[in-house]
mmCIF file of C-alpha atoms in Angstrom:
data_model
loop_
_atom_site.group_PDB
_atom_site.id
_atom_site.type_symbol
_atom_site.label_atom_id
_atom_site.label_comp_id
_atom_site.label_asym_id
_atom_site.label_seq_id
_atom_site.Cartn_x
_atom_site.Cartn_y
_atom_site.Cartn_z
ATOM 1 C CA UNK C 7 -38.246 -129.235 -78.908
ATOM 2 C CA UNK C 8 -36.639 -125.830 -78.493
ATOM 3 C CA UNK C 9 -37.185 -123.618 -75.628
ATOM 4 C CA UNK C 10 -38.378 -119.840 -76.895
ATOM 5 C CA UNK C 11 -37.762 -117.094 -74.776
ATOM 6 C CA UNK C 12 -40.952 -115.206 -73.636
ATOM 7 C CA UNK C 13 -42.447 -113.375 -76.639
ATOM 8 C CA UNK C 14 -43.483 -110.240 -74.885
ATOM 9 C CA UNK C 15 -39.671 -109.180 -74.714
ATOM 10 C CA UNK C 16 -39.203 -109.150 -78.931
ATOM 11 C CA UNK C 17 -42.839 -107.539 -79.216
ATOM 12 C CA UNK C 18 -42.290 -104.812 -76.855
ATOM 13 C CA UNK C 19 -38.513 -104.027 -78.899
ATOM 14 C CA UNK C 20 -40.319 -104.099 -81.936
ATOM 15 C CA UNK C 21 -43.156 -101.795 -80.031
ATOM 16 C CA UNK C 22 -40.830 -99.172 -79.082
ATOM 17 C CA UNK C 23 -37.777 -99.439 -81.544
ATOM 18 C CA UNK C 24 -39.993 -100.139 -85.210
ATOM 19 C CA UNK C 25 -37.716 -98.516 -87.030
ATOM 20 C CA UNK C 26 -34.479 -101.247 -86.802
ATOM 21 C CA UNK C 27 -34.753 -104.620 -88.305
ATOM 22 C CA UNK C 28 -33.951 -106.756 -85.154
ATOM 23 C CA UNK C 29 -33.818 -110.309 -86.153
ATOM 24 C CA UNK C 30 -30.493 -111.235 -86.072
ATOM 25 C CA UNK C 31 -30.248 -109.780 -82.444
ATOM 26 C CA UNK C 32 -33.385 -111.463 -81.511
ATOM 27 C CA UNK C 33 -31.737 -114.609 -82.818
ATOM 28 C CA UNK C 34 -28.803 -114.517 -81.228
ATOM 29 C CA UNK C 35 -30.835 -114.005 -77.555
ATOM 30 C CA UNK C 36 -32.775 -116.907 -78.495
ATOM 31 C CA UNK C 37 -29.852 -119.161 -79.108
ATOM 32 C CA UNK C 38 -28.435 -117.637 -76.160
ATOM 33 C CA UNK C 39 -31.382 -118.074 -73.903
ATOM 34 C CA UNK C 40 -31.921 -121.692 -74.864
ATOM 35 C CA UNK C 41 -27.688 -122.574 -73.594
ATOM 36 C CA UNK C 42 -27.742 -120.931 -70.502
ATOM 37 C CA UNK C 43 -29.042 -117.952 -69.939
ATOM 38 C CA UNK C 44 -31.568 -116.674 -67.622
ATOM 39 C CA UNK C 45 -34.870 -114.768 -68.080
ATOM 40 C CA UNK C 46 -33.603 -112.069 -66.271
ATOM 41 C CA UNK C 47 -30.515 -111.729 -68.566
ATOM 42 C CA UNK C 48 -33.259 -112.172 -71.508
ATOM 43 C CA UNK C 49 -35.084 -109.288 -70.230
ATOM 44 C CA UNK C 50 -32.042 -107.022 -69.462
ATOM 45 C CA UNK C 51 -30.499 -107.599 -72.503
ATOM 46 C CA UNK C 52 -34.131 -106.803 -74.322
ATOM 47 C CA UNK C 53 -34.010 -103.106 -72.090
ATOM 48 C CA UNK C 54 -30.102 -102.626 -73.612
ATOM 49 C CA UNK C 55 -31.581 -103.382 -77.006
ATOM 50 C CA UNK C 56 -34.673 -100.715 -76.422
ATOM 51 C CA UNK C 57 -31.993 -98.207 -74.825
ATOM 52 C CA UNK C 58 -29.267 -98.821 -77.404
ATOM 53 C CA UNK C 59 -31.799 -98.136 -80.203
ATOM 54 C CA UNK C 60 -33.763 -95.330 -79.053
ATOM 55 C CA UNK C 61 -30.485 -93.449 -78.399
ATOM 56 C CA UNK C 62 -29.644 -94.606 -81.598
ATOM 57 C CA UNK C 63 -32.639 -92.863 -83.141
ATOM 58 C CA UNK C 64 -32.290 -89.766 -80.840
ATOM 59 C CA UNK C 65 -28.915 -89.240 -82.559
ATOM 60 C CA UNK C 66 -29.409 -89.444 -85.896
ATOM 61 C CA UNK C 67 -32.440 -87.738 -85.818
ATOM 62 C CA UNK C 68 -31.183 -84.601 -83.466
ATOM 63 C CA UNK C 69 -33.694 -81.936 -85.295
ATOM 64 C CA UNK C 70 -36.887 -84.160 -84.840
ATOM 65 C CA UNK C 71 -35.547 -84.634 -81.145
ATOM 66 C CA UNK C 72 -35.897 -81.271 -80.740
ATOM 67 C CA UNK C 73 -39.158 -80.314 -82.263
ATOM 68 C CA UNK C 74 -40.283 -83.264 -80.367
ATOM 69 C CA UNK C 75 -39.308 -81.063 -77.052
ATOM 70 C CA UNK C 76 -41.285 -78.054 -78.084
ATOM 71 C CA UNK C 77 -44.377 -80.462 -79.011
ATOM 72 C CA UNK C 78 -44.187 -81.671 -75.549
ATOM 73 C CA UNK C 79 -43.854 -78.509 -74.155
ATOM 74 C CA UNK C 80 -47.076 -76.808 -76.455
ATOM 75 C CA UNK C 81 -48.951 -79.540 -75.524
ATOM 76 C CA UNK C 82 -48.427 -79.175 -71.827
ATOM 77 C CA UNK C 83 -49.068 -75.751 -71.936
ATOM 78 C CA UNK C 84 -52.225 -75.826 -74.121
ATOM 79 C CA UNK C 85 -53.286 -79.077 -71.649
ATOM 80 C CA UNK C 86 -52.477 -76.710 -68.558
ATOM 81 C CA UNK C 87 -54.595 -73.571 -69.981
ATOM 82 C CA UNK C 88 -57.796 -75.826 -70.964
ATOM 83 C CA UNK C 89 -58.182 -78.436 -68.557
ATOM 84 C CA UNK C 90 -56.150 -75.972 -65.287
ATOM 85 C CA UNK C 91 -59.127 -72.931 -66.659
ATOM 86 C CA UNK C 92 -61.960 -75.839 -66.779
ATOM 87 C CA UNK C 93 -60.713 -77.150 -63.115
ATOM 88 C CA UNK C 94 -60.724 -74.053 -61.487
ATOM 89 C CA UNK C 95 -64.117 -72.862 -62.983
ATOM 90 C CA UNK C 96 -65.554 -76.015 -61.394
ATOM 91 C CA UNK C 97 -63.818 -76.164 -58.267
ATOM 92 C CA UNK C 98 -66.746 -74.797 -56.328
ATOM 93 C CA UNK C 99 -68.786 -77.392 -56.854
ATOM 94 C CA UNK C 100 -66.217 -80.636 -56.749
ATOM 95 C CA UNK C 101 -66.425 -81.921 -53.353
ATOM 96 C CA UNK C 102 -62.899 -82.572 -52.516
ATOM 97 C CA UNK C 103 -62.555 -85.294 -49.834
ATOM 98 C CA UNK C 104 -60.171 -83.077 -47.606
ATOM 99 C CA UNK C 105 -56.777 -82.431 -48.634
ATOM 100 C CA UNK C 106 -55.133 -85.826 -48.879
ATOM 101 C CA UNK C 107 -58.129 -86.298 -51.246
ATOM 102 C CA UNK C 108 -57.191 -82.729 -53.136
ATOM 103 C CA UNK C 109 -53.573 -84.036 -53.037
ATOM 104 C CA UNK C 110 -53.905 -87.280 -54.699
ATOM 105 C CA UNK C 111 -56.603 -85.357 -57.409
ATOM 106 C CA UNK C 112 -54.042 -82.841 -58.058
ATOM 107 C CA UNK C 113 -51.525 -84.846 -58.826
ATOM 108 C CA UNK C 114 -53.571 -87.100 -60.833
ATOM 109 C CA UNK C 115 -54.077 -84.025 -62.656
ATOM 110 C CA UNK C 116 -50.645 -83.300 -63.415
ATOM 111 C CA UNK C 117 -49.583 -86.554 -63.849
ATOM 112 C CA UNK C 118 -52.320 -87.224 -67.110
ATOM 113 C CA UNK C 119 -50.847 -83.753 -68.195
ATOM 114 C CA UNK C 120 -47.592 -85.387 -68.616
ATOM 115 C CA UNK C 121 -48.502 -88.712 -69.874
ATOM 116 C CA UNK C 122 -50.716 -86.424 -72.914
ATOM 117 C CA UNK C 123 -47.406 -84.644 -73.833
ATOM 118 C CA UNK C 124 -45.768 -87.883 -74.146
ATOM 119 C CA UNK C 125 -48.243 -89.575 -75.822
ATOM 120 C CA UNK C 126 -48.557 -86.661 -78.359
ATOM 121 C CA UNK C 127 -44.905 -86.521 -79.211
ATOM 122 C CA UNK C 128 -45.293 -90.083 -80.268
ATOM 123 C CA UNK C 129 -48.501 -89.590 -81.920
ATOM 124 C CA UNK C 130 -46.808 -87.133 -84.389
ATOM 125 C CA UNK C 131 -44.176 -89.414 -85.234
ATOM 126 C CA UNK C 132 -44.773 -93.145 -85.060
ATOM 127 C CA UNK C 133 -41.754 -94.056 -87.128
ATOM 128 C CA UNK C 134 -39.553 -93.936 -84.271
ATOM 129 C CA UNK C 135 -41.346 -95.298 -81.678
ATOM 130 C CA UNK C 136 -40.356 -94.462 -77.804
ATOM 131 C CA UNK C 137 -37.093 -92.170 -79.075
ATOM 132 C CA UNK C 138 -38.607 -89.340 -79.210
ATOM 133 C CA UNK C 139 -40.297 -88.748 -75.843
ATOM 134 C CA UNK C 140 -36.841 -89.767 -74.608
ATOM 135 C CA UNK C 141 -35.471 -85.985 -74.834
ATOM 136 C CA UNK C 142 -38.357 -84.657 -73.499
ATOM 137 C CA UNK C 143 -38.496 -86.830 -70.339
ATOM 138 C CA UNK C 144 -34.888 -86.006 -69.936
ATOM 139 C CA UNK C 145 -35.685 -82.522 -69.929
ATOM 140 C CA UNK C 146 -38.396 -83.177 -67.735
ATOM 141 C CA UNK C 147 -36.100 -85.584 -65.240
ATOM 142 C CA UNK C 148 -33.946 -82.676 -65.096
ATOM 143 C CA UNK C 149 -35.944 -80.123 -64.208
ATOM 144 C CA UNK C 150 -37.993 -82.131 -61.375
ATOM 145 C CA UNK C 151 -34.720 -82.864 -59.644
ATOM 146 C CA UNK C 152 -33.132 -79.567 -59.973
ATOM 147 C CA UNK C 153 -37.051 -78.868 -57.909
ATOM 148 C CA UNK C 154 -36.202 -81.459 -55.730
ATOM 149 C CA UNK C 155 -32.493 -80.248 -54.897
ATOM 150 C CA UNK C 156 -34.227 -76.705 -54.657
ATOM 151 C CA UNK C 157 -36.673 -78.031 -51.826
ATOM 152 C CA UNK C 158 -34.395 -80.260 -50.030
ATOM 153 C CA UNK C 159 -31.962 -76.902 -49.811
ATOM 154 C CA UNK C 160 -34.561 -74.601 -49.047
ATOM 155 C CA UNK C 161 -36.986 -77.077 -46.974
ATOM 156 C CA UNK C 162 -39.037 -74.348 -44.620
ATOM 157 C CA UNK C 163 -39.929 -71.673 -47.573
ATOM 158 C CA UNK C 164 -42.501 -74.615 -48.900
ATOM 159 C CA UNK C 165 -46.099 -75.568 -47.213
ATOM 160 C CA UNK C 166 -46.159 -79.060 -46.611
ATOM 161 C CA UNK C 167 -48.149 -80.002 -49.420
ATOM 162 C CA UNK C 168 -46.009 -78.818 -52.092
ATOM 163 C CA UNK C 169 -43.058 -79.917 -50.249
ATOM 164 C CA UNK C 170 -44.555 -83.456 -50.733
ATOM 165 C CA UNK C 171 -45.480 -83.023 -53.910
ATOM 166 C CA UNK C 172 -42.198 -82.285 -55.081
ATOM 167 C CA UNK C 173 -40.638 -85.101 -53.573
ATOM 168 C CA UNK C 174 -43.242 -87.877 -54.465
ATOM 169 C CA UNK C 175 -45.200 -87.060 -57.304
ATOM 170 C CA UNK C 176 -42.301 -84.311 -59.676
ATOM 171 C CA UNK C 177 -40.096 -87.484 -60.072
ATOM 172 C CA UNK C 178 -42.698 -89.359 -61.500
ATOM 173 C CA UNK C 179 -43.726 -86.862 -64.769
ATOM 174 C CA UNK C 180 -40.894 -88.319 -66.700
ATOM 175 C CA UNK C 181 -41.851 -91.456 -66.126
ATOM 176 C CA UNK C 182 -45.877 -90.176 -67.332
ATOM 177 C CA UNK C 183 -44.321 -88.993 -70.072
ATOM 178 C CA UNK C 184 -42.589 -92.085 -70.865
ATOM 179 C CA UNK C 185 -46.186 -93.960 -70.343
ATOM 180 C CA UNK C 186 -48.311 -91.371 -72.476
ATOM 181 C CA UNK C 187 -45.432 -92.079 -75.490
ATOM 182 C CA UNK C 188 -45.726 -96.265 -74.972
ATOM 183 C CA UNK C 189 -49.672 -95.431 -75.077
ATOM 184 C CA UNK C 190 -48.919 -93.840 -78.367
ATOM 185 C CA UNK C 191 -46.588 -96.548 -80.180
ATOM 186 C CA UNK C 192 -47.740 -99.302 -82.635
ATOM 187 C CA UNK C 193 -48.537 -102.605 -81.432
ATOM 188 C CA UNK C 194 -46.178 -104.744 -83.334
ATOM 189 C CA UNK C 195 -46.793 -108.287 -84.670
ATOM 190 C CA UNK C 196 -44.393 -111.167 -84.067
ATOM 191 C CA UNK C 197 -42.516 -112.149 -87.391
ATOM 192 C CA UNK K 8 -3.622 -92.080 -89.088
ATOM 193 C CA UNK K 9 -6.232 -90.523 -91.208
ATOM 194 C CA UNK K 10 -9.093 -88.775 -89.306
ATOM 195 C CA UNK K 11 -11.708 -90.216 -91.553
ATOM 196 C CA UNK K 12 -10.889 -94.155 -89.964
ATOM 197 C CA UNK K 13 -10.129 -93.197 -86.852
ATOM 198 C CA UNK K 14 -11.092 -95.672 -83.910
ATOM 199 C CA UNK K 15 -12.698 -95.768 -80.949
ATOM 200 C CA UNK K 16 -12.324 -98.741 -78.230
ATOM 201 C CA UNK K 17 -14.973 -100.325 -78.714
ATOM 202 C CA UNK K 18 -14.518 -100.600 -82.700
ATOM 203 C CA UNK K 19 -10.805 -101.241 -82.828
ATOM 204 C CA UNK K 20 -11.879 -104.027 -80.297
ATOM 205 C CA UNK K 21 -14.763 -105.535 -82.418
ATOM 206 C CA UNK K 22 -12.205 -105.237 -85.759
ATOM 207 C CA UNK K 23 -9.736 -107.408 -83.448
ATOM 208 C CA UNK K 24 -12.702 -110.192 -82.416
ATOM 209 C CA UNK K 25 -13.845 -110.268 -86.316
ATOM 210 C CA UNK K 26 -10.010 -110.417 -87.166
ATOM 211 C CA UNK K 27 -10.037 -113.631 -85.029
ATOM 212 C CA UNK K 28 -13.316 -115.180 -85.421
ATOM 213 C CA UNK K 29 -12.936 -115.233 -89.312
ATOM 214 C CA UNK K 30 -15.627 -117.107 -91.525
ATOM 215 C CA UNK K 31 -17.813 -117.644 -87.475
ATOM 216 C CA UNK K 32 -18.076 -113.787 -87.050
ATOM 217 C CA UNK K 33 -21.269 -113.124 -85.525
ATOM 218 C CA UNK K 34 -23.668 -111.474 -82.309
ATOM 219 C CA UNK K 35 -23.115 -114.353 -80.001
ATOM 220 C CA UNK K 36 -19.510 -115.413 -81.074
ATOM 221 C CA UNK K 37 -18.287 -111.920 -81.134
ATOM 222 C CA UNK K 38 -20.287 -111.184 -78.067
ATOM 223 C CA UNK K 39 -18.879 -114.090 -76.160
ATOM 224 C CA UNK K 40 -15.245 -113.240 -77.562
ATOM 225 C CA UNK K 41 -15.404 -109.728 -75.652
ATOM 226 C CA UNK K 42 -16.877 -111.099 -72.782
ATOM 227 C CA UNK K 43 -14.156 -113.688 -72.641
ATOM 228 C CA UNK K 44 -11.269 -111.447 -72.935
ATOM 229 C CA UNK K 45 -12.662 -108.419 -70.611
ATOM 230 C CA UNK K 46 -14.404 -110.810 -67.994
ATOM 231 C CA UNK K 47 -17.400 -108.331 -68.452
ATOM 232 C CA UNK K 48 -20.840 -108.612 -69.562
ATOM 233 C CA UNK K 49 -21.731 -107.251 -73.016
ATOM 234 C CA UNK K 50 -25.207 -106.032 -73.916
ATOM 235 C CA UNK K 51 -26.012 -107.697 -77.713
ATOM 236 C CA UNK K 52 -27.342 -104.518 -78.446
ATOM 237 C CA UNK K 53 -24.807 -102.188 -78.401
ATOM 238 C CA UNK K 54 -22.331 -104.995 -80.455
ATOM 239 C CA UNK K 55 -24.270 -104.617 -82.715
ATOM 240 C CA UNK K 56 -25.049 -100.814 -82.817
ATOM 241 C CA UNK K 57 -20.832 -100.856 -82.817
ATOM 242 C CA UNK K 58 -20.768 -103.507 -85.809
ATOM 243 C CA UNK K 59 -23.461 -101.073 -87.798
ATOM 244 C CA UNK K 60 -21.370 -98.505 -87.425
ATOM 245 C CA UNK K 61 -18.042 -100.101 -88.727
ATOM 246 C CA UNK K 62 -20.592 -101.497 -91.788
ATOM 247 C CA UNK K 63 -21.666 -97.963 -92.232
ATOM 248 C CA UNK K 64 -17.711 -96.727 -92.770
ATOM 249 C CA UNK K 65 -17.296 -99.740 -94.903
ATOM 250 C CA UNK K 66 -14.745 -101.399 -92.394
ATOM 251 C CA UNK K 67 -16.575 -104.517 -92.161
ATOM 252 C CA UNK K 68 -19.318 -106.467 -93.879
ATOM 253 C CA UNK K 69 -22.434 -108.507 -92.869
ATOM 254 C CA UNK K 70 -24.303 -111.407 -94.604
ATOM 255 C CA UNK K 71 -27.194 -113.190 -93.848
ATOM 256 C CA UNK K 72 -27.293 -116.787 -93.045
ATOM 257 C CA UNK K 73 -29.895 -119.731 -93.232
ATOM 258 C CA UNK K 74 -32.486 -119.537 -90.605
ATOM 259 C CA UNK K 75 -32.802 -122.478 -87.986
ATOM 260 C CA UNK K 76 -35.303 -123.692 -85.228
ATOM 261 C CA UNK K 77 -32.677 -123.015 -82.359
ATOM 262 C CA UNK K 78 -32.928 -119.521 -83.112
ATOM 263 C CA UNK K 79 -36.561 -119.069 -83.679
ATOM 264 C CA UNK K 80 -36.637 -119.073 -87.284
ATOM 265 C CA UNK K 81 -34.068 -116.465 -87.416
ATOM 266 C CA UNK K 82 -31.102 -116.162 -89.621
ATOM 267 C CA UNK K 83 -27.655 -115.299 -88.245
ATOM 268 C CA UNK K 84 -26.016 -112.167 -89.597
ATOM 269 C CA UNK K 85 -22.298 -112.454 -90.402
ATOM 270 C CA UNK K 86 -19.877 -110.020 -89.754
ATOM 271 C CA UNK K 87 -16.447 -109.484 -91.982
ATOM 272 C CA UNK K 88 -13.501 -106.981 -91.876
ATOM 273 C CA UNK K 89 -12.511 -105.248 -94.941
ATOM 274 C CA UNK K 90 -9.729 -104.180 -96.540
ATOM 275 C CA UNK K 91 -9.975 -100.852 -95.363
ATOM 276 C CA UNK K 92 -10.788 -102.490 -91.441
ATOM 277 C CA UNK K 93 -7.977 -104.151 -91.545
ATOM 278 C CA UNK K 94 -5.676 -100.829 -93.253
ATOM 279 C CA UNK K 95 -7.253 -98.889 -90.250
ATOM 280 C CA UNK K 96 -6.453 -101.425 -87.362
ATOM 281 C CA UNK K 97 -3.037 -101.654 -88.483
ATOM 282 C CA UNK K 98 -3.000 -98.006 -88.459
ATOM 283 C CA UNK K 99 -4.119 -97.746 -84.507
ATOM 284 C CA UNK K 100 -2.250 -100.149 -84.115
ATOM 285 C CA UNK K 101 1.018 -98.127 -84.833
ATOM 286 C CA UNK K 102 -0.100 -95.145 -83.124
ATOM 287 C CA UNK K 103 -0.744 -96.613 -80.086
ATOM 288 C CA UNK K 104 2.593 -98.813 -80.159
ATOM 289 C CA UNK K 105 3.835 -95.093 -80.746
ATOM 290 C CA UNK K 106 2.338 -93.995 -77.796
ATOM 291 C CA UNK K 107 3.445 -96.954 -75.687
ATOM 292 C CA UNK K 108 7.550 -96.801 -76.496
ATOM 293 C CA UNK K 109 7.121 -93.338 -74.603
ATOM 294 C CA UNK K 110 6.109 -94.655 -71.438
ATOM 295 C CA UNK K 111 8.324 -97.644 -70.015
ATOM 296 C CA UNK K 112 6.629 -97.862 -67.174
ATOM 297 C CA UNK K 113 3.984 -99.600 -69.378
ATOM 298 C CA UNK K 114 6.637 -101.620 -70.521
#
């Protein structure tokens, strides 16, 4: 009897990279993984594989990458306008537990903002799977830490509040982004 | 040498490895080869994003082999060096030998 690698690592490759034929690589990790290699070499080499092929994607499909930026961008701003409009119409009435309460709502808020953008970049394009939220979290990475460097230089001209949602919750858009897009892909089938 | 086969490190070095391999070219040997020779870890993935690449130029080959159990079911691709691989290694080859009579200290 053979012993298979987890399954979850080839179906989430074939999840988020459909567009490569991977069964020679997947091959080769399985006869790897039965000589002597560990599960957590398994699973790093499946996150190369993901990495490696999305940036793959990215690159040979540069124009797509981009329109994939401004559909990312469109939908945060249309998300922002109806939903931000709708909020602050209702505000009034939502009884917000205090402001750790309005904190944690907020950024709730944003963060499903984020992970729609994502998952609508995907949505357009299934072909590629994950690859093309990947330039739009980038952007999105680099803009919440060139916030972050801006707080950390300037730390007194920000209430507290902002300040620590900055800090704690800006980091974490790319990663909604990244979430909203995985929501988005195709469940694949094992071969 | 021509700018059309030029070659970066990673390729010239996967040419080399198929070079020595011969007929048992493939992900895990020529994975194992690198690792061997550089003492560091490869990722699968990106051999084989470098071995589409030389296919792509036409400076190597693949070929699919039988499927077995120990793989899952899956068949091994093969990897070969062409004749216009091997016209381009020989050409780096000479430019960097070029490059290297210059400096003695690399002697």
């Amino acid at each position: 009897m053979t012993i298979q690698p987890p399954p979850s690592g080839a179906r989430l490759l074939r999840r988020l990279v459909p567009n490569e034929n991977h069964d020679a690589l997947l091959g080769d990790l399985c006869e790897e993984y039965q000589r002597d290699r560990s599960l957590r070499w398994y699973r790093a080499q499946i996150l190369a594989a993901i990495v490696v092929g999305s940036l793959k994607n990215v690159r040979r499909h540069w124009l797509l990458a981009l329109r994939a930026i401004v559909i990312g961008a469109a939908t945060l701003v249309a998300y922002f306008q109806v939903f931000g409009i709708m909020v602050l119409n209702k505000v009034h009435w939502i009884r917000l537990p205090g402001l750790a309460g309005f904190f944690v709502m907020a950024s709730l808020f944003f963060l499903a903002g984020f992970a729609v953008s994502g998952w609508a970049i995907v949505r357009f394009d299934r072909r590629y799977g994950i690859a093309l939220a990947l330039p739009f979290a980038a952007v999105m990475t680099a803009l919440s830490f060139a916030d972050i460097a801006r707080t950390l230089w300037t730390p007194h001209s920000l209430a507290t509040v902002e300040m620590f949602f900055t800090l704690l919750v800006k980091p974490l858009f790319p990663v909604s982004v990244l979430a909203g897009g995985y929501a988005a892909t195709r469940r694949a089938r094992l071969a | 040498m021509a700018g059309g086969s030029s070659l970066g490190t990673a390729d010239l070095m996967i040419l080399l490895v198929l070079m020595r391999l011969g007929d048992d070219a493939y992900g895990v040997t020529i994975a194992r080869d690198i690792e061997e020779t550089t003492r560091r870890p490869v990722a699968l993935a990106s051999v084989y994003a470098t071995l589409d690449r030389l296919v792509e130029r036409g400076l190597a080959t693949s070929e699919l082999g039988e499927p077995t159990a120990e793989r899952g079911g899956r068949a091994k691709k093969y990897f070969r060096i062409t004749g216009k691989g091997l016209r381009a290694v020989r050409a780096a080859k000479q430019s960097l030998v070029k490059l290297w009579k210059d400096l003695p200290q690399l002697a």
